[in-house]
mmCIF file of C-alpha atoms in Angstrom:
data_model
loop_
_atom_site.group_PDB
_atom_site.id
_atom_site.type_symbol
_atom_site.label_atom_id
_atom_site.label_comp_id
_atom_site.label_asym_id
_atom_site.label_seq_id
_atom_site.Cartn_x
_atom_site.Cartn_y
_atom_site.Cartn_z
ATOM 1 C CA GLU A 14 79.324 -33.645 -25.110
ATOM 2 C CA VAL A 15 81.662 -31.668 -26.382
ATOM 3 C CA GLN A 16 84.989 -32.745 -28.859
ATOM 4 C CA LEU A 17 88.024 -31.402 -30.193
ATOM 5 C CA VAL A 18 90.012 -33.756 -32.362
ATOM 6 C CA GLU A 19 93.393 -32.603 -33.342
ATOM 7 C CA SER A 20 95.195 -33.105 -36.572
ATOM 8 C CA GLY A 21 97.635 -33.091 -38.404
ATOM 9 C CA GLY A 22 100.618 -33.048 -36.026
ATOM 10 C CA ASP A 23 104.225 -35.004 -37.675
ATOM 11 C CA LEU A 24 108.127 -34.602 -38.021
ATOM 12 C CA VAL A 25 109.176 -31.544 -40.054
ATOM 13 C CA GLU A 26 112.543 -30.327 -40.039
ATOM 14 C CA PRO A 27 113.120 -26.178 -39.749
ATOM 15 C CA GLY A 28 111.805 -24.214 -41.836
ATOM 16 C CA GLY A 29 109.480 -25.996 -42.564
ATOM 17 C CA SER A 30 105.187 -26.044 -43.004
ATOM 18 C CA LEU A 31 102.760 -27.649 -41.273
ATOM 19 C CA ARG A 32 98.947 -27.165 -40.971
ATOM 20 C CA LEU A 33 96.844 -28.198 -37.922
ATOM 21 C CA SER A 34 93.091 -29.316 -38.198
ATOM 22 C CA CYS A 35 91.065 -29.285 -34.962
ATOM 23 C CA ALA A 36 87.825 -30.756 -35.647
ATOM 24 C CA ALA A 37 84.620 -29.704 -32.836
ATOM 25 C CA SER A 38 81.649 -30.989 -31.844
ATOM 26 C CA GLY A 39 78.735 -31.024 -29.428
ATOM 27 C CA PHE A 40 78.386 -27.014 -28.510
ATOM 28 C CA THR A 41 77.340 -23.753 -31.629
ATOM 29 C CA PHE A 42 80.878 -23.725 -33.259
ATOM 30 C CA THR A 43 79.688 -20.635 -34.814
ATOM 31 C CA ASN A 44 79.352 -19.142 -32.336
ATOM 32 C CA ALA A 45 82.468 -19.822 -30.140
ATOM 33 C CA TRP A 46 85.868 -18.393 -29.407
ATOM 34 C CA MET A 47 88.745 -20.731 -30.355
ATOM 35 C CA SER A 48 92.436 -21.145 -29.380
ATOM 36 C CA TRP A 49 95.626 -23.037 -29.957
ATOM 37 C CA VAL A 50 97.579 -23.580 -26.898
ATOM 38 C CA ARG A 51 101.208 -25.704 -26.477
ATOM 39 C CA GLN A 52 102.560 -27.127 -24.516
ATOM 40 C CA ALA A 53 106.697 -28.556 -25.129
ATOM 41 C CA PRO A 54 108.094 -31.389 -23.550
ATOM 42 C CA GLY A 55 108.530 -31.077 -19.866
ATOM 43 C CA LYS A 56 106.992 -27.879 -19.826
ATOM 44 C CA GLY A 57 104.116 -25.258 -19.593
ATOM 45 C CA LEU A 58 101.741 -23.982 -20.847
ATOM 46 C CA GLU A 59 101.561 -21.479 -24.267
ATOM 47 C CA TRP A 60 99.119 -19.593 -25.912
ATOM 48 C CA VAL A 61 99.213 -19.435 -29.596
ATOM 49 C CA GLY A 62 96.918 -17.274 -31.084
ATOM 50 C CA ARG A 63 92.767 -17.132 -30.842
ATOM 51 C CA ILE A 64 90.275 -16.439 -33.637
ATOM 52 C CA GLU A 65 86.658 -14.785 -32.442
ATOM 53 C CA SER A 66 83.969 -15.394 -33.925
ATOM 54 C CA LYS A 67 82.662 -14.278 -37.329
ATOM 55 C CA ALA A 68 79.402 -12.672 -35.475
ATOM 56 C CA ASP A 69 82.693 -11.334 -32.717
ATOM 57 C CA GLY A 70 84.866 -9.631 -35.591
ATOM 58 C CA GLY A 71 86.268 -12.732 -36.659
ATOM 59 C CA THR A 72 89.382 -11.594 -35.332
ATOM 60 C CA VAL A 73 92.486 -13.414 -34.781
ATOM 61 C CA ASP A 74 95.635 -12.255 -32.309
ATOM 62 C CA TYR A 75 98.678 -14.385 -31.905
ATOM 63 C CA ALA A 76 101.768 -14.345 -29.437
ATOM 64 C CA ALA A 77 103.998 -13.294 -30.020
ATOM 65 C CA PRO A 78 106.623 -15.988 -30.880
ATOM 66 C CA VAL A 79 104.755 -16.852 -33.346
ATOM 67 C CA LYS A 80 103.181 -13.791 -34.675
ATOM 68 C CA GLY A 81 104.396 -13.308 -38.714
ATOM 69 C CA ARG A 82 104.733 -17.244 -39.294
ATOM 70 C CA PHE A 83 101.198 -18.582 -38.060
ATOM 71 C CA THR A 84 98.214 -18.106 -39.757
ATOM 72 C CA ILE A 85 94.728 -19.502 -37.947
ATOM 73 C CA SER A 86 92.302 -19.365 -39.705
ATOM 74 C CA ARG A 87 87.978 -21.276 -39.565
ATOM 75 C CA ASP A 88 85.623 -22.914 -41.207
ATOM 76 C CA ASP A 89 82.115 -23.351 -39.267
ATOM 77 C CA SER A 90 80.900 -25.065 -42.312
ATOM 78 C CA LYS A 91 83.556 -28.346 -41.504
ATOM 79 C CA THR A 92 83.704 -26.703 -37.677
ATOM 80 C CA THR A 93 86.709 -26.988 -37.859
ATOM 81 C CA VAL A 94 89.589 -24.133 -37.024
ATOM 82 C CA TYR A 95 92.884 -24.870 -38.460
ATOM 83 C CA LEU A 96 96.114 -23.789 -36.899
ATOM 84 C CA GLN A 97 99.109 -22.999 -40.580
ATOM 85 C CA MET A 98 102.605 -22.767 -39.375
ATOM 86 C CA ASN A 99 105.701 -21.689 -41.548
ATOM 87 C CA SER A 100 109.355 -21.440 -41.223
ATOM 88 C CA LEU A 101 109.388 -23.663 -37.732
ATOM 89 C CA LYS A 102 111.742 -23.744 -34.895
ATOM 90 C CA THR A 103 113.363 -26.162 -33.153
ATOM 91 C CA GLU A 104 111.426 -24.605 -30.505
ATOM 92 C CA ASP A 105 108.430 -25.006 -31.444
ATOM 93 C CA THR A 106 108.584 -28.606 -30.929
ATOM 94 C CA ALA A 107 105.140 -28.926 -28.446
ATOM 95 C CA VAL A 108 101.788 -30.566 -28.317
ATOM 96 C CA TYR A 109 99.243 -28.596 -29.761
ATOM 97 C CA HIS A 110 96.239 -28.874 -28.742
ATOM 98 C CA CYS A 111 92.614 -26.725 -29.494
ATOM 99 C CA THR A 112 91.072 -24.833 -26.991
ATOM 100 C CA THR A 113 87.516 -22.987 -26.287
ATOM 101 C CA GLY A 114 85.834 -21.223 -23.727
ATOM 102 C CA ILE A 115 82.918 -20.635 -25.894
ATOM 103 C CA ARG A 116 82.923 -16.781 -25.810
ATOM 104 C CA SER A 117 85.085 -16.493 -22.312
ATOM 105 C CA GLY A 118 88.672 -16.067 -22.639
ATOM 106 C CA TYR A 119 89.107 -19.307 -19.929
ATOM 107 C CA TYR A 120 88.695 -22.328 -20.932
ATOM 108 C CA THR A 121 86.473 -25.421 -20.243
ATOM 109 C CA ALA A 122 87.623 -27.721 -23.282
ATOM 110 C CA TRP A 123 90.757 -29.120 -24.084
ATOM 111 C CA GLY A 124 91.337 -31.620 -26.979
ATOM 112 C CA GLN A 125 93.636 -34.269 -26.916
ATOM 113 C CA GLY A 126 96.846 -32.205 -28.810
ATOM 114 C CA THR A 127 99.010 -33.153 -31.531
ATOM 115 C CA LEU A 128 102.503 -33.753 -31.230
ATOM 116 C CA VAL A 129 104.454 -31.232 -33.884
ATOM 117 C CA THR A 130 108.353 -32.077 -33.632
ATOM 118 C CA VAL A 131 110.728 -30.145 -35.299
ATOM 119 C CA SER A 132 114.158 -31.351 -35.797
ATOM 120 C CA SER A 133 116.854 -31.907 -39.062
ATOM 121 C CA ASP B 1 103.074 -7.042 -22.070
ATOM 122 C CA ILE B 2 102.201 -8.537 -19.208
ATOM 123 C CA GLN B 3 104.156 -11.040 -17.019
ATOM 124 C CA MET B 4 102.617 -13.994 -15.458
ATOM 125 C CA THR B 5 104.522 -15.558 -12.190
ATOM 126 C CA GLN B 6 103.806 -18.034 -10.041
ATOM 127 C CA SER B 7 104.908 -19.326 -6.374
ATOM 128 C CA PRO B 8 106.061 -21.343 -5.605
ATOM 129 C CA SER B 9 107.676 -23.981 -8.171
ATOM 130 C CA SER B 10 106.861 -26.540 -6.776
ATOM 131 C CA LEU B 11 105.837 -27.778 -3.361
ATOM 132 C CA SER B 12 105.557 -31.113 -1.258
ATOM 133 C CA ALA B 13 102.766 -31.434 1.199
ATOM 134 C CA SER B 14 100.871 -33.956 3.631
ATOM 135 C CA VAL B 15 97.343 -35.330 2.757
ATOM 136 C CA GLY B 16 94.838 -32.855 5.015
ATOM 137 C CA ASP B 17 97.490 -29.774 4.523
ATOM 138 C CA ARG B 18 95.779 -26.911 3.637
ATOM 139 C CA VAL B 19 97.766 -25.563 0.198
ATOM 140 C CA THR B 20 98.464 -22.147 -1.151
ATOM 141 C CA ILE B 21 99.533 -20.945 -4.373
ATOM 142 C CA THR B 22 100.137 -17.942 -5.505
ATOM 143 C CA CYS B 23 99.961 -15.931 -8.708
ATOM 144 C CA ARG B 24 101.027 -12.803 -9.814
ATOM 145 C CA ALA B 25 100.186 -9.647 -12.814
ATOM 146 C CA SER B 26 102.803 -7.348 -13.677
ATOM 147 C CA GLN B 27 100.554 -5.198 -14.042
ATOM 148 C CA GLY B 28 96.593 -4.579 -12.855
ATOM 149 C CA ILE B 29 93.780 -7.585 -14.689
ATOM 150 C CA ALA B 30 91.113 -6.930 -12.507
ATOM 151 C CA ASN B 31 89.033 -10.516 -12.097
ATOM 152 C CA TYR B 32 90.498 -11.949 -15.560
ATOM 153 C CA LEU B 33 92.471 -14.538 -13.797
ATOM 154 C CA ALA B 34 91.190 -18.342 -14.034
ATOM 155 C CA TRP B 35 93.133 -21.901 -11.738
ATOM 156 C CA TYR B 36 93.790 -24.906 -14.052
ATOM 157 C CA GLN B 37 94.526 -28.159 -12.964
ATOM 158 C CA GLN B 38 97.320 -30.521 -15.270
ATOM 159 C CA LYS B 39 97.513 -34.290 -13.876
ATOM 160 C CA PRO B 40 99.859 -35.656 -15.228
ATOM 161 C CA GLY B 41 99.683 -36.736 -19.173
ATOM 162 C CA LYS B 42 96.355 -35.647 -19.078
ATOM 163 C CA VAL B 43 95.280 -32.163 -20.996
ATOM 164 C CA PRO B 44 94.169 -29.197 -17.887
ATOM 165 C CA ASN B 45 91.147 -28.736 -16.045
ATOM 166 C CA LEU B 46 89.660 -25.681 -15.635
ATOM 167 C CA LEU B 47 89.454 -25.583 -11.294
ATOM 168 C CA ILE B 48 88.287 -21.262 -11.000
ATOM 169 C CA TYR B 49 87.721 -18.772 -13.471
ATOM 170 C CA ALA B 50 87.543 -14.514 -12.767
ATOM 171 C CA ALA B 51 89.833 -15.075 -9.674
ATOM 172 C CA SER B 52 87.408 -16.956 -7.545
ATOM 173 C CA THR B 53 85.029 -19.000 -9.211
ATOM 174 C CA LEU B 54 84.266 -22.143 -8.575
ATOM 175 C CA ARG B 55 83.970 -24.742 -12.347
ATOM 176 C CA SER B 56 80.580 -26.497 -11.071
ATOM 177 C CA GLY B 57 81.193 -30.132 -10.391
ATOM 178 C CA VAL B 58 85.249 -28.955 -8.814
ATOM 179 C CA PRO B 59 85.521 -29.985 -5.459
ATOM 180 C CA SER B 60 84.965 -27.127 -2.727
ATOM 181 C CA ARG B 61 88.416 -27.708 -0.717
ATOM 182 C CA PHE B 62 89.934 -25.816 -3.793
ATOM 183 C CA SER B 63 89.565 -21.791 -4.027
ATOM 184 C CA GLY B 64 90.841 -18.910 -5.226
ATOM 185 C CA SER B 65 90.773 -14.763 -4.409
ATOM 186 C CA GLY B 66 92.298 -11.435 -5.438
ATOM 187 C CA SER B 67 92.032 -9.377 -7.756
ATOM 188 C CA GLY B 68 94.113 -6.324 -9.197
ATOM 189 C CA THR B 69 97.692 -8.139 -9.333
ATOM 190 C CA ASP B 70 97.369 -10.549 -6.744
ATOM 191 C CA PHE B 71 95.967 -14.004 -6.574
ATOM 192 C CA THR B 72 95.602 -17.155 -4.676
ATOM 193 C CA LEU B 73 94.740 -20.747 -5.060
ATOM 194 C CA THR B 74 93.811 -22.399 -2.105
ATOM 195 C CA ILE B 75 93.056 -26.387 -1.160
ATOM 196 C CA SER B 76 91.651 -26.680 1.858
ATOM 197 C CA SER B 77 92.170 -29.993 3.039
ATOM 198 C CA LEU B 78 95.422 -31.549 0.209
ATOM 199 C CA GLN B 79 94.243 -35.253 -1.457
ATOM 200 C CA PRO B 80 96.112 -37.511 -3.419
ATOM 201 C CA GLU B 81 94.234 -37.534 -6.154
ATOM 202 C CA ASP B 82 95.448 -33.448 -5.720
ATOM 203 C CA VAL B 83 98.777 -34.405 -6.712
ATOM 204 C CA ALA B 84 99.541 -31.972 -10.257
ATOM 205 C CA THR B 85 100.646 -28.948 -11.024
ATOM 206 C CA TYR B 86 98.380 -26.246 -11.128
ATOM 207 C CA TYR B 87 98.954 -23.043 -13.624
ATOM 208 C CA CYS B 88 97.132 -19.665 -13.006
ATOM 209 C CA GLN B 89 95.660 -17.644 -17.007
ATOM 210 C CA LYS B 90 95.280 -14.192 -17.291
ATOM 211 C CA TYR B 91 92.145 -13.336 -19.730
ATOM 212 C CA ASP B 92 91.589 -9.652 -20.253
ATOM 213 C CA SER B 93 93.114 -9.730 -23.462
ATOM 214 C CA ALA B 94 96.044 -11.516 -24.911
ATOM 215 C CA PRO B 95 95.996 -14.709 -22.511
ATOM 216 C CA THR B 96 98.726 -15.840 -20.879
ATOM 217 C CA PHE B 97 99.441 -18.638 -18.389
ATOM 218 C CA GLY B 98 101.819 -18.195 -15.164
ATOM 219 C CA PRO B 99 105.081 -20.782 -15.354
ATOM 220 C CA GLY B 100 103.009 -24.037 -13.134
ATOM 221 C CA THR B 101 103.091 -25.035 -9.758
ATOM 222 C CA LYS B 102 104.005 -28.434 -8.968
ATOM 223 C CA VAL B 103 101.864 -30.211 -6.173
ATOM 224 C CA ASP B 104 102.637 -33.852 -4.340
ATOM 225 C CA LEU B 105 102.370 -35.031 -1.825
ATOM 226 C CA LYS B 106 104.715 -35.563 1.103
#
């Protein structure tokens, strides 16, 4: 069974930093492209970014609102993907979901998410 | 950047009704289009990918069609458990979600 478990969400002040983790199991992590999708309270889904598998080049792409502030990385030995968030803004407040479609662009598995609140 | 729109933003329908949701891309995306269902308090669930391929285990009352810029999700006979928000997503390059369509019962 595919499992994605996020952690690291917290209350942080504007301008602060936070690192989210997503522990994956139940599939061949090294082959998987991993993504982060966020959902602000009461709002829709917003793609944050994606990291390819190393075998496919390991390219990382980001949505425009987070480019230059957020960094996605992966540790295949720990089957974990990370989201480093810097220079946080109030509009980054959301539940952050880890998700994957293995090597497809659509998402077949989602974590329950971790809440990030950016507020003074 | 390619933008995704959905219509309507919300709808109310009766059990047994045929429900149609439209998704439009600002540029052609071939058939790189997925549909998700998100029930209140739950994570999204993939229903359809490649515009019209039903994911295994998804009830056959759900169907998708379209290619290029215009796509449709149809629920042939609405059931109470279909109350949810439905999102389209393009995945030809940078993934982008539509704003969602909220479906509830009349």
